[in-house]
Amino acid sequence: MKKLQLLSIIFLFVIWGCSNEESNSAVEDGTNPAPNLKATGSSANDFLSADKYSSLVIEVFYVGDLQPNAQTLQNLKQFMQARLHKPGGITIEQKQISSPQGTPYTINEIADLESEIRTRYNSEDTLALFVLFVDGNFSSDTNTTLTLGAAYRNTSCVLFENSIRTLSNSPTEPNRTDLETIVILHELCHILGLVDLGSPMQTDHLDAAHGKHCSNQNCLMYYETESNIQNMMQSGMPALDADCLADLKANGGR
Ligand SMILES: [Zn+2]
Ligand SMILES: [Zn+2]
């Protein structure tokens, strides 16, 4: 059986994508991938404000029967409606794919897969987000640490749905929808520039020892979920704390 208490569950954050060669002349016609190949957090303001994009389209891919719970995607949409200015609306599209058979996956392999299957890229008025629910494991997983998700570009993230399922829906584990929701919201918030990753900190709350995460262990942006999972089972879902909310607001969000 699963030994949750021995696992350290890591929300991996990966800096990837090229930020140096940002091309302002990149055509945003809905088919050119260039505007969507930038570094994680670099499009935070584009998500939070309506200055450049009034609408958002989310393309969700899942492998085989690993479709996320409908409530998870509803929670994602509600979170976005509460934090982002997108008067033109937020649309979610779901697409099933067959297994790439590549487990364990490196971020390079995930990015290659993205380039094969993604169809939505930024257009003039609409920002595009890619979300992948993949089978198998992440390449750095060990017997005692599992990565549940990674935000690896300005508009791209991956969730390791097999691992999420392994750690949910038993009497000693959180509800699957709750765990899916916390992982997808956590990765989204990296894309929204947390912490100190494109949405400038209004007060110092960076957990410098653990990358771009929040120092408050009750916050959604804490670097591991062990304490968060206990919270989820006792007092409900972890949310963004006041410091993280202030950063989003200061960068154009609600
Ligand atoms: Zn993280
Ligand atoms: Zn926080």
mmCIF file of C-alpha atoms and ligand atoms in Angstrom:
data_model
loop_
_atom_site.group_PDB
_atom_site.id
_atom_site.type_symbol
_atom_site.label_atom_id
_atom_site.label_comp_id
_atom_site.label_asym_id
_atom_site.label_seq_id
_atom_site.Cartn_x
_atom_site.Cartn_y
_atom_site.Cartn_z
ATOM 1 C CA MET A 1 0.000 0.000 0.000
ATOM 2 C CA LYS A 2 0.899 3.588 -0.395
ATOM 3 C CA LYS A 3 2.890 5.147 2.379
ATOM 4 C CA LEU A 4 1.932 8.751 2.082
ATOM 5 C CA GLN A 5 3.690 9.752 5.273
ATOM 6 C CA LEU A 6 7.029 8.717 3.796
ATOM 7 C CA LEU A 7 6.587 10.645 0.628
ATOM 8 C CA SER A 8 7.693 14.169 0.158
ATOM 9 C CA ILE A 9 5.444 15.455 -2.563
ATOM 10 C CA ILE A 10 7.116 18.104 -4.580
ATOM 11 C CA PHE A 11 5.526 20.683 -6.799
ATOM 12 C CA LEU A 12 8.310 21.019 -9.239
ATOM 13 C CA PHE A 13 9.012 24.336 -10.735
ATOM 14 C CA VAL A 14 11.041 24.323 -13.916
ATOM 15 C CA ILE A 15 12.518 27.358 -15.625
ATOM 16 C CA TRP A 16 12.555 26.623 -19.282
ATOM 17 C CA GLY A 17 11.865 28.320 -22.561
ATOM 18 C CA CYS A 18 13.927 31.108 -24.003
ATOM 19 C CA SER A 19 13.590 34.498 -22.443
ATOM 20 C CA ASN A 20 16.594 36.175 -24.021
ATOM 21 C CA GLU A 21 15.505 36.014 -27.599
ATOM 22 C CA GLU A 22 12.136 37.564 -27.052
ATOM 23 C CA SER A 23 11.037 38.662 -30.458
ATOM 24 C CA ASN A 24 8.605 41.543 -30.477
ATOM 25 C CA SER A 25 7.892 40.899 -34.120
ATOM 26 C CA ALA A 26 6.542 37.407 -33.392
ATOM 27 C CA VAL A 27 3.264 37.210 -35.280
ATOM 28 C CA GLU A 28 0.301 36.332 -33.075
ATOM 29 C CA ASP A 29 -2.007 34.690 -35.570
ATOM 30 C CA GLY A 30 -3.196 31.701 -33.547
ATOM 31 C CA THR A 31 -0.817 29.297 -35.285
ATOM 32 C CA ASN A 32 2.681 30.674 -34.675
ATOM 33 C CA PRO A 33 4.196 28.916 -31.608
ATOM 34 C CA ALA A 34 6.858 31.616 -30.990
ATOM 35 C CA PRO A 35 4.819 33.788 -28.571
ATOM 36 C CA ASN A 36 4.190 30.663 -26.461
ATOM 37 C CA LEU A 37 7.801 29.499 -26.161
ATOM 38 C CA LYS A 38 8.943 31.953 -23.513
ATOM 39 C CA ALA A 39 10.072 31.536 -19.919
ATOM 40 C CA THR A 40 7.679 30.609 -17.101
ATOM 41 C CA GLY A 41 6.175 33.731 -15.548
ATOM 42 C CA SER A 42 7.122 36.048 -18.399
ATOM 43 C CA SER A 43 3.495 36.358 -19.544
ATOM 44 C CA ALA A 44 2.087 36.915 -16.039
ATOM 45 C CA ASN A 45 0.730 40.369 -16.852
ATOM 46 C CA ASP A 46 -0.838 39.087 -20.077
ATOM 47 C CA PHE A 47 -2.853 36.593 -18.022
ATOM 48 C CA LEU A 48 -3.726 38.939 -15.166
ATOM 49 C CA SER A 49 -4.704 42.075 -17.057
ATOM 50 C CA ALA A 50 -6.843 42.676 -20.133
ATOM 51 C CA ASP A 51 -4.361 45.177 -21.585
ATOM 52 C CA LYS A 52 -3.224 42.879 -24.385
ATOM 53 C CA TYR A 53 -5.634 39.926 -24.371
ATOM 54 C CA SER A 54 -9.317 40.140 -23.440
ATOM 55 C CA SER A 55 -9.946 36.379 -23.767
ATOM 56 C CA LEU A 56 -8.270 33.145 -22.749
ATOM 57 C CA VAL A 57 -8.497 29.694 -24.300
ATOM 58 C CA ILE A 58 -7.228 26.663 -22.349
ATOM 59 C CA GLU A 59 -6.374 23.556 -24.335
ATOM 60 C CA VAL A 60 -6.432 20.537 -21.979
ATOM 61 C CA PHE A 61 -4.933 17.267 -23.217
ATOM 62 C CA TYR A 62 -5.131 13.991 -21.293
ATOM 63 C CA VAL A 63 -3.688 10.561 -21.987
ATOM 64 C CA GLY A 64 -6.148 7.665 -22.358
ATOM 65 C CA ASP A 65 -8.545 7.448 -19.431
ATOM 66 C CA LEU A 66 -6.673 10.020 -17.326
ATOM 67 C CA GLN A 67 -9.263 12.723 -17.931
ATOM 68 C CA PRO A 68 -9.321 15.196 -15.045
ATOM 69 C CA ASN A 69 -12.494 15.432 -13.025
ATOM 70 C CA ALA A 70 -14.969 17.922 -14.505
ATOM 71 C CA GLN A 71 -15.076 19.699 -11.153
ATOM 72 C CA THR A 72 -11.286 20.228 -11.282
ATOM 73 C CA LEU A 73 -11.598 22.171 -14.531
ATOM 74 C CA GLN A 74 -14.568 24.068 -13.137
ATOM 75 C CA ASN A 75 -12.440 25.005 -10.112
ATOM 76 C CA LEU A 76 -9.667 26.180 -12.440
ATOM 77 C CA LYS A 77 -12.086 28.351 -14.371
ATOM 78 C CA GLN A 78 -13.578 29.825 -11.208
ATOM 79 C CA PHE A 79 -10.125 30.614 -9.827
ATOM 80 C CA MET A 80 -9.194 32.355 -13.068
ATOM 81 C CA GLN A 81 -12.425 34.313 -13.183
ATOM 82 C CA ALA A 82 -11.677 35.523 -9.663
ATOM 83 C CA ARG A 83 -8.066 36.576 -10.372
ATOM 84 C CA LEU A 84 -7.812 37.480 -14.075
ATOM 85 C CA HIS A 85 -9.312 40.275 -16.109
ATOM 86 C CA LYS A 86 -10.679 38.461 -19.149
ATOM 87 C CA PRO A 87 -13.899 40.252 -20.136
ATOM 88 C CA GLY A 88 -14.077 38.264 -23.380
ATOM 89 C CA GLY A 89 -14.325 35.016 -21.451
ATOM 90 C CA ILE A 90 -12.355 31.895 -20.544
ATOM 91 C CA THR A 91 -12.898 28.769 -22.651
ATOM 92 C CA ILE A 92 -11.717 25.235 -21.865
ATOM 93 C CA GLU A 93 -11.291 22.640 -24.618
ATOM 94 C CA GLN A 94 -10.497 18.984 -23.811
ATOM 95 C CA LYS A 95 -8.728 16.533 -26.088
ATOM 96 C CA GLN A 96 -7.789 12.906 -25.524
ATOM 97 C CA ILE A 97 -4.440 11.541 -26.762
ATOM 98 C CA SER A 98 -2.872 8.095 -26.696
ATOM 99 C CA SER A 99 0.048 7.391 -24.377
ATOM 100 C CA PRO A 100 3.409 8.667 -25.638
ATOM 101 C CA GLN A 101 4.870 5.559 -23.913
ATOM 102 C CA GLY A 102 7.805 7.622 -22.705
ATOM 103 C CA THR A 103 7.703 7.354 -18.929
ATOM 104 C CA PRO A 104 9.643 8.575 -17.044
ATOM 105 C CA TYR A 105 9.390 11.909 -18.824
ATOM 106 C CA THR A 106 11.921 14.713 -18.909
ATOM 107 C CA ILE A 107 10.756 18.267 -19.451
ATOM 108 C CA ASN A 108 12.333 18.158 -22.911
ATOM 109 C CA GLU A 109 10.193 15.149 -23.784
ATOM 110 C CA ILE A 110 7.065 16.859 -22.482
ATOM 111 C CA ALA A 111 7.904 19.950 -24.530
ATOM 112 C CA ASP A 112 8.441 17.840 -27.656
ATOM 113 C CA LEU A 113 5.067 16.233 -27.129
ATOM 114 C CA GLU A 114 3.502 19.666 -26.712
ATOM 115 C CA SER A 115 4.853 20.792 -30.057
ATOM 116 C CA GLU A 116 3.274 17.729 -31.700
ATOM 117 C CA ILE A 117 -0.211 18.054 -30.227
ATOM 118 C CA ARG A 118 -0.824 21.687 -29.310
ATOM 119 C CA THR A 119 -3.114 23.550 -31.690
ATOM 120 C CA ARG A 120 -3.915 26.760 -29.764
ATOM 121 C CA TYR A 121 -1.409 29.610 -29.787
ATOM 122 C CA ASN A 122 -1.870 33.301 -28.974
ATOM 123 C CA SER A 123 -3.869 35.306 -31.419
ATOM 124 C CA GLU A 124 -4.344 39.054 -31.459
ATOM 125 C CA ASP A 125 -6.965 39.182 -28.729
ATOM 126 C CA THR A 126 -6.815 35.712 -27.192
ATOM 127 C CA LEU A 127 -4.174 34.229 -24.922
ATOM 128 C CA ALA A 128 -3.682 30.441 -25.143
ATOM 129 C CA LEU A 129 -2.749 28.078 -22.283
ATOM 130 C CA PHE A 130 -1.623 24.461 -22.725
ATOM 131 C CA VAL A 131 -2.335 21.923 -19.950
ATOM 132 C CA LEU A 132 -1.305 18.272 -20.233
ATOM 133 C CA PHE A 133 -2.426 15.435 -17.945
ATOM 134 C CA VAL A 134 0.149 12.771 -18.678
ATOM 135 C CA ASP A 135 0.596 9.156 -17.668
ATOM 136 C CA GLY A 136 3.774 7.852 -16.038
ATOM 137 C CA ASN A 137 6.291 9.665 -13.898
ATOM 138 C CA PHE A 138 8.639 12.598 -13.996
ATOM 139 C CA SER A 139 12.283 11.765 -14.619
ATOM 140 C CA SER A 140 13.479 12.987 -11.216
ATOM 141 C CA ASP A 141 10.940 10.982 -9.176
ATOM 142 C CA THR A 142 12.365 8.618 -6.553
ATOM 143 C CA ASN A 143 10.947 6.121 -4.085
ATOM 144 C CA THR A 144 10.327 8.935 -1.651
ATOM 145 C CA THR A 145 9.582 11.981 -3.806
ATOM 146 C CA LEU A 146 6.959 12.403 -6.472
ATOM 147 C CA THR A 147 6.503 15.390 -8.731
ATOM 148 C CA LEU A 148 2.854 16.128 -9.329
ATOM 149 C CA GLY A 149 3.154 18.999 -11.762
ATOM 150 C CA ALA A 150 5.462 21.432 -13.525
ATOM 151 C CA ALA A 151 5.029 24.840 -15.143
ATOM 152 C CA TYR A 152 7.739 24.912 -17.755
ATOM 153 C CA ARG A 153 6.977 27.799 -20.120
ATOM 154 C CA ASN A 154 5.010 31.046 -20.229
ATOM 155 C CA THR A 155 1.807 29.247 -21.280
ATOM 156 C CA SER A 156 2.545 25.542 -20.632
ATOM 157 C CA CYS A 157 2.186 23.164 -17.719
ATOM 158 C CA VAL A 158 2.035 19.423 -17.151
ATOM 159 C CA LEU A 159 0.345 17.365 -14.443
ATOM 160 C CA PHE A 160 1.419 13.827 -13.610
ATOM 161 C CA GLU A 161 -2.071 12.397 -13.308
ATOM 162 C CA ASN A 162 -0.913 8.850 -12.508
ATOM 163 C CA SER A 163 0.927 10.144 -9.465
ATOM 164 C CA ILE A 164 -2.042 12.276 -8.440
ATOM 165 C CA ARG A 165 -4.276 9.198 -8.607
ATOM 166 C CA THR A 166 -1.780 7.132 -6.609
ATOM 167 C CA LEU A 167 -1.981 9.680 -3.802
ATOM 168 C CA SER A 168 -5.725 10.298 -3.684
ATOM 169 C CA ASN A 169 -9.109 8.737 -2.949
ATOM 170 C CA SER A 170 -8.194 6.346 -0.144
ATOM 171 C CA PRO A 171 -9.464 6.902 3.414
ATOM 172 C CA THR A 172 -6.110 8.355 4.475
ATOM 173 C CA GLU A 173 -5.679 10.468 1.369
ATOM 174 C CA PRO A 174 -7.310 13.583 -0.059
ATOM 175 C CA ASN A 175 -10.166 13.542 -2.491
ATOM 176 C CA ARG A 176 -8.865 13.265 -6.064
ATOM 177 C CA THR A 177 -10.584 16.402 -7.274
ATOM 178 C CA ASP A 178 -9.078 18.359 -4.387
ATOM 179 C CA LEU A 179 -5.575 17.115 -5.166
ATOM 180 C CA GLU A 180 -5.942 17.740 -8.909
ATOM 181 C CA THR A 181 -7.230 21.214 -8.143
ATOM 182 C CA ILE A 182 -4.391 22.147 -5.817
ATOM 183 C CA VAL A 183 -1.779 20.970 -8.329
ATOM 184 C CA ILE A 184 -3.283 22.726 -11.335
ATOM 185 C CA LEU A 185 -3.823 25.966 -9.397
ATOM 186 C CA HIS A 186 -0.279 25.828 -8.016
ATOM 187 C CA GLU A 187 1.227 25.412 -11.491
ATOM 188 C CA LEU A 188 -1.043 28.092 -12.912
ATOM 189 C CA CYS A 189 0.148 30.513 -10.234
ATOM 190 C CA HIS A 190 3.764 30.025 -11.361
ATOM 191 C CA ILE A 191 2.569 31.010 -14.836
ATOM 192 C CA LEU A 192 0.918 34.028 -13.149
ATOM 193 C CA GLY A 193 4.356 35.022 -11.870
ATOM 194 C CA LEU A 194 4.455 33.623 -8.320
ATOM 195 C CA VAL A 195 6.661 33.847 -6.410
ATOM 196 C CA ASP A 196 8.975 36.633 -7.619
ATOM 197 C CA LEU A 197 8.724 35.162 -11.119
ATOM 198 C CA GLY A 198 7.187 37.908 -13.202
ATOM 199 C CA SER A 199 4.803 39.351 -10.636
ATOM 200 C CA PRO A 200 7.065 41.513 -8.447
ATOM 201 C CA MET A 201 6.841 40.869 -4.701
ATOM 202 C CA GLN A 202 5.054 43.583 -2.759
ATOM 203 C CA THR A 203 6.559 42.235 0.472
ATOM 204 C CA ASP A 204 9.349 39.681 0.843
ATOM 205 C CA HIS A 205 7.760 36.224 1.073
ATOM 206 C CA LEU A 206 10.115 34.227 -1.128
ATOM 207 C CA ASP A 207 11.286 30.840 0.155
ATOM 208 C CA ALA A 208 14.705 31.302 -1.397
ATOM 209 C CA ALA A 209 15.880 27.807 -0.467
ATOM 210 C CA HIS A 210 13.138 26.197 -2.556
ATOM 211 C CA GLY A 211 13.006 28.153 -5.765
ATOM 212 C CA LYS A 212 10.116 30.374 -6.650
ATOM 213 C CA HIS A 213 7.828 29.468 -3.773
ATOM 214 C CA CYS A 214 6.096 31.162 -0.851
ATOM 215 C CA SER A 215 7.513 30.991 2.664
ATOM 216 C CA ASN A 216 4.050 30.500 4.229
ATOM 217 C CA GLN A 217 3.508 26.775 4.682
ATOM 218 C CA ASN A 218 -0.270 27.230 4.630
ATOM 219 C CA CYS A 219 -0.168 28.955 1.239
ATOM 220 C CA LEU A 220 -1.009 27.303 -2.059
ATOM 221 C CA MET A 221 2.449 28.353 -3.258
ATOM 222 C CA TYR A 222 4.388 26.520 -0.550
ATOM 223 C CA TYR A 223 6.951 24.227 -2.184
ATOM 224 C CA GLU A 224 5.636 20.897 -0.989
ATOM 225 C CA THR A 225 2.239 19.513 -0.279
ATOM 226 C CA GLU A 226 2.757 17.443 2.829
ATOM 227 C CA SER A 227 1.458 20.163 5.095
ATOM 228 C CA ASN A 228 -1.060 21.195 2.474
ATOM 229 C CA ILE A 229 -2.458 17.693 2.243
ATOM 230 C CA GLN A 230 -2.959 17.635 5.997
ATOM 231 C CA ASN A 231 -4.725 20.985 5.684
ATOM 232 C CA MET A 232 -6.903 19.664 2.896
ATOM 233 C CA MET A 233 -8.014 16.729 4.994
ATOM 234 C CA GLN A 234 -8.645 18.830 8.080
ATOM 235 C CA SER A 235 -9.760 22.275 7.085
ATOM 236 C CA GLY A 236 -10.216 22.414 3.354
ATOM 237 C CA MET A 237 -8.177 23.477 0.378
ATOM 238 C CA PRO A 238 -5.080 25.639 0.695
ATOM 239 C CA ALA A 239 -5.515 29.016 -0.919
ATOM 240 C CA LEU A 240 -3.205 31.875 -1.812
ATOM 241 C CA ASP A 241 -2.179 33.888 1.219
ATOM 242 C CA ALA A 242 -2.391 37.680 1.416
ATOM 243 C CA ASP A 243 1.183 38.174 0.160
ATOM 244 C CA CYS A 244 0.641 36.134 -2.997
ATOM 245 C CA LEU A 245 -2.729 37.774 -3.654
ATOM 246 C CA ALA A 246 -1.147 41.212 -3.311
ATOM 247 C CA ASP A 247 1.496 40.344 -5.921
ATOM 248 C CA LEU A 248 -1.138 39.249 -8.448
ATOM 249 C CA LYS A 249 -3.187 42.370 -7.856
ATOM 250 C CA ALA A 250 -0.174 44.643 -8.230
ATOM 251 C CA ASN A 251 0.622 43.053 -11.589
ATOM 252 C CA GLY A 252 -2.785 43.744 -13.077
ATOM 253 C CA GLY A 253 -4.932 40.998 -11.545
ATOM 254 C CA ARG A 254 -8.079 41.144 -9.505
HETATM 255 ZN ZN ZN B 1 5.873 25.144 -7.459
HETATM 256 ZN ZN ZN B 2 1.877 32.782 -0.587
#
